[in-house]
PDB file of C-alpha atoms and ligand atoms in Angstrom:
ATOM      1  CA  UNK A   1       0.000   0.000   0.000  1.00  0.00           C
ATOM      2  CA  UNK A   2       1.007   3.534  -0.899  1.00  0.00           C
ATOM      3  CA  UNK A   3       0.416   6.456   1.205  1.00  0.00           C
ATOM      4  CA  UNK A   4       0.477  10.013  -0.375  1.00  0.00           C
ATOM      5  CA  UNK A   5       2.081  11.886   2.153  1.00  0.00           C
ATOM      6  CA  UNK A   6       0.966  15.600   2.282  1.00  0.00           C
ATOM      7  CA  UNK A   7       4.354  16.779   2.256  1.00  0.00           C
ATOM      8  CA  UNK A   8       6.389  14.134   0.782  1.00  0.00           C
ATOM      9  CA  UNK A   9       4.416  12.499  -2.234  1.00  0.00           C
ATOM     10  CA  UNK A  10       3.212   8.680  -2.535  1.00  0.00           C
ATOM     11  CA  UNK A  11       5.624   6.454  -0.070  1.00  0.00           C
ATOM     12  CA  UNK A  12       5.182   2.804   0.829  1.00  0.00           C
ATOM     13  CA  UNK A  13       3.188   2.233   3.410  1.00  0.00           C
ATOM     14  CA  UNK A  14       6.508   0.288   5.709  1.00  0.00           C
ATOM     15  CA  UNK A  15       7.568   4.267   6.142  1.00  0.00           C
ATOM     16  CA  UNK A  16       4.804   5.183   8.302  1.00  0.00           C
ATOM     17  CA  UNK A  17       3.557   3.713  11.758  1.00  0.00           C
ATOM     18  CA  UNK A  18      -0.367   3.564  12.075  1.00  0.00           C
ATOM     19  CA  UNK A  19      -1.685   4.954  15.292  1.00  0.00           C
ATOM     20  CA  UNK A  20      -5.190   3.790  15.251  1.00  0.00           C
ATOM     21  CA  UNK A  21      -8.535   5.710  14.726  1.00  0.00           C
ATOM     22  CA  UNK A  22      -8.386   9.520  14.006  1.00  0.00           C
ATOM     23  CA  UNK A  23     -10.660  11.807  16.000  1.00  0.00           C
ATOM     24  CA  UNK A  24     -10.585   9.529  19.373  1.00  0.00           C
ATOM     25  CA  UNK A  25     -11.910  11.921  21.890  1.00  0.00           C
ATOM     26  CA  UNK A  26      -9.107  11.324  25.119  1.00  0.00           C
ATOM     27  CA  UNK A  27     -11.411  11.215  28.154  1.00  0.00           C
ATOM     28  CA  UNK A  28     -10.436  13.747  30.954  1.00  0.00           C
ATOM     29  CA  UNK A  29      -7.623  12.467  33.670  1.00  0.00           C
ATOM     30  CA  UNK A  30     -10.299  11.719  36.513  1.00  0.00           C
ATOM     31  CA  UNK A  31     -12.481  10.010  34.284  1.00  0.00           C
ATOM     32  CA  UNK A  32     -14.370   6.229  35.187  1.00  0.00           C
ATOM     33  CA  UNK A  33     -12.631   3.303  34.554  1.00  0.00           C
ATOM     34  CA  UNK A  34     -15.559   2.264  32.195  1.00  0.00           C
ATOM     35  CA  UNK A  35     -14.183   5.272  30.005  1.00  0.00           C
ATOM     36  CA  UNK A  36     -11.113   4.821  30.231  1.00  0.00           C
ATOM     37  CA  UNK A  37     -11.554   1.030  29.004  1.00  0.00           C
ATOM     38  CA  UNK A  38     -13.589   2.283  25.826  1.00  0.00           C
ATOM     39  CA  UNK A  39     -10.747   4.467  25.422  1.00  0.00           C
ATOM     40  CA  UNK A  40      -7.778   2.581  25.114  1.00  0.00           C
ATOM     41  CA  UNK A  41      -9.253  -1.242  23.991  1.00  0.00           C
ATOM     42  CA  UNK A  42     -13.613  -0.792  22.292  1.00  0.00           C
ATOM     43  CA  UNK A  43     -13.536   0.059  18.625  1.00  0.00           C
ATOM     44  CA  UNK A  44     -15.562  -0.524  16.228  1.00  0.00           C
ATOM     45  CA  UNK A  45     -13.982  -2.066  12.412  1.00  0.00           C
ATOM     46  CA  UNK A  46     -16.915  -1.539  10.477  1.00  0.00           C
ATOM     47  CA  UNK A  47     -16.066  -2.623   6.715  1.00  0.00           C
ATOM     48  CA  UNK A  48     -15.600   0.192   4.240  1.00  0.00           C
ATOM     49  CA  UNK A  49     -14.197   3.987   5.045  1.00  0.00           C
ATOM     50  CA  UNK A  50     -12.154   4.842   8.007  1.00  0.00           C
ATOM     51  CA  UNK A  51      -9.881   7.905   9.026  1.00  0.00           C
ATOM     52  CA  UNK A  52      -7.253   6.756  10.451  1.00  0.00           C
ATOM     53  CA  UNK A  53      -3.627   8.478  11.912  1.00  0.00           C
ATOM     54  CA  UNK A  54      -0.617   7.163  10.590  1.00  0.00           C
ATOM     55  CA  UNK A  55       2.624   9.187  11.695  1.00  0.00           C
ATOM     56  CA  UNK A  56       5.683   9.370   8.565  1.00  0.00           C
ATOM     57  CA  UNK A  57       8.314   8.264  10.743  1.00  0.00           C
ATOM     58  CA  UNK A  58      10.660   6.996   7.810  1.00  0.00           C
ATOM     59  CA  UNK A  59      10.083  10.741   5.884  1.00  0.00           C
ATOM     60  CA  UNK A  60       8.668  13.904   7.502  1.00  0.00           C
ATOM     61  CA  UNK A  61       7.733  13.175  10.753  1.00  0.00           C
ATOM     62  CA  UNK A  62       4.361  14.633  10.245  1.00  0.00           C
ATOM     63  CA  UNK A  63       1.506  13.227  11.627  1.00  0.00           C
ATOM     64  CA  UNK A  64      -1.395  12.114   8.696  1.00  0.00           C
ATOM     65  CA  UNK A  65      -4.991  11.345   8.614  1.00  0.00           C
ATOM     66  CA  UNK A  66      -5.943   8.811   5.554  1.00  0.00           C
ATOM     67  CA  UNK A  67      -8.808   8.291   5.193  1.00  0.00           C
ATOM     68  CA  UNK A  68      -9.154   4.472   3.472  1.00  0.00           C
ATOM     69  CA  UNK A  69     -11.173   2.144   2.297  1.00  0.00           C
ATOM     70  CA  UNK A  70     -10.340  -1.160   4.341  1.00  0.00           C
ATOM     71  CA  UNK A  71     -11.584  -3.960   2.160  1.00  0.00           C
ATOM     72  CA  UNK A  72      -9.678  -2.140  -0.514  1.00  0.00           C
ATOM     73  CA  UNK A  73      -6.695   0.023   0.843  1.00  0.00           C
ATOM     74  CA  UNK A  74      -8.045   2.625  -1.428  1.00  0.00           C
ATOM     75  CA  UNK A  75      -6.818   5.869  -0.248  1.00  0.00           C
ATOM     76  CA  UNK A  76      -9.825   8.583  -0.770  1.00  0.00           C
ATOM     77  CA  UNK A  77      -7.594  11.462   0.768  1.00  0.00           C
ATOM     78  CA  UNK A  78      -4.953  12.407   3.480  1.00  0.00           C
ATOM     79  CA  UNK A  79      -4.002  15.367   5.197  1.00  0.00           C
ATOM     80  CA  UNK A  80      -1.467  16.849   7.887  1.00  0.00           C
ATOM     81  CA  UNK A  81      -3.493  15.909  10.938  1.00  0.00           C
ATOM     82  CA  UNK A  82      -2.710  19.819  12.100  1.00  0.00           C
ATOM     83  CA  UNK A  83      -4.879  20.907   9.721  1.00  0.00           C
ATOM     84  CA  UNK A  84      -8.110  22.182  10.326  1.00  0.00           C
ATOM     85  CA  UNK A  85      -8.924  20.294   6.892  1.00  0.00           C
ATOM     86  CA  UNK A  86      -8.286  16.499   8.614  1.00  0.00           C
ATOM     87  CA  UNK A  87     -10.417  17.484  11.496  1.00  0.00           C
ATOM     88  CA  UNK A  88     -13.847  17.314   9.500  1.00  0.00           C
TER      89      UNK A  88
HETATM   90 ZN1   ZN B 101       6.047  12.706   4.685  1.00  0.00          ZN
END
């Protein structure tokens, strides 16, 4: 799989390290254990779209949000995850 890299162009996929889901909300420090466990381990893996964070470790060192099809890998876009752009 091929990621295109905002700043550095189309790089294979062993370049990057995948995070996990973008747009996890971090619950707040004092928060219940119940949260905490949805947190870190509950996620859903629906089949089709996801936004995801990947961080180009092997190039830029920026942090990315793809988003990709997961039967596929089709890549439908990716952006620097500080822009406001990635957020949506
Ligand atoms: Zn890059």
């Amino acid at each position: 799989m091929r990621i295109p890299c905002p700043c550095c162009g189309a790089r294979g996929n062993e370049e990057f390290t995948y995070l996990g889901p973008a747009g996890l909300t971090r619950p707040a420090p004092d928060a219940s254990e119940d949260a905490w466990h949805a947190y870190m381990h509950e996620r859903e893996n629906p089949a089709g779209m996801h936004r995801e964070l990947w961080w180009h470790g092997q190039g830029c060192r920026a942090w990315i949000v793809v988003t990709r099809d997961v039967r596929t890998h089709r890549i439908e876009h990716a952006a620097l995850a500080r822009d406001p752009e990635a957020a949506r």
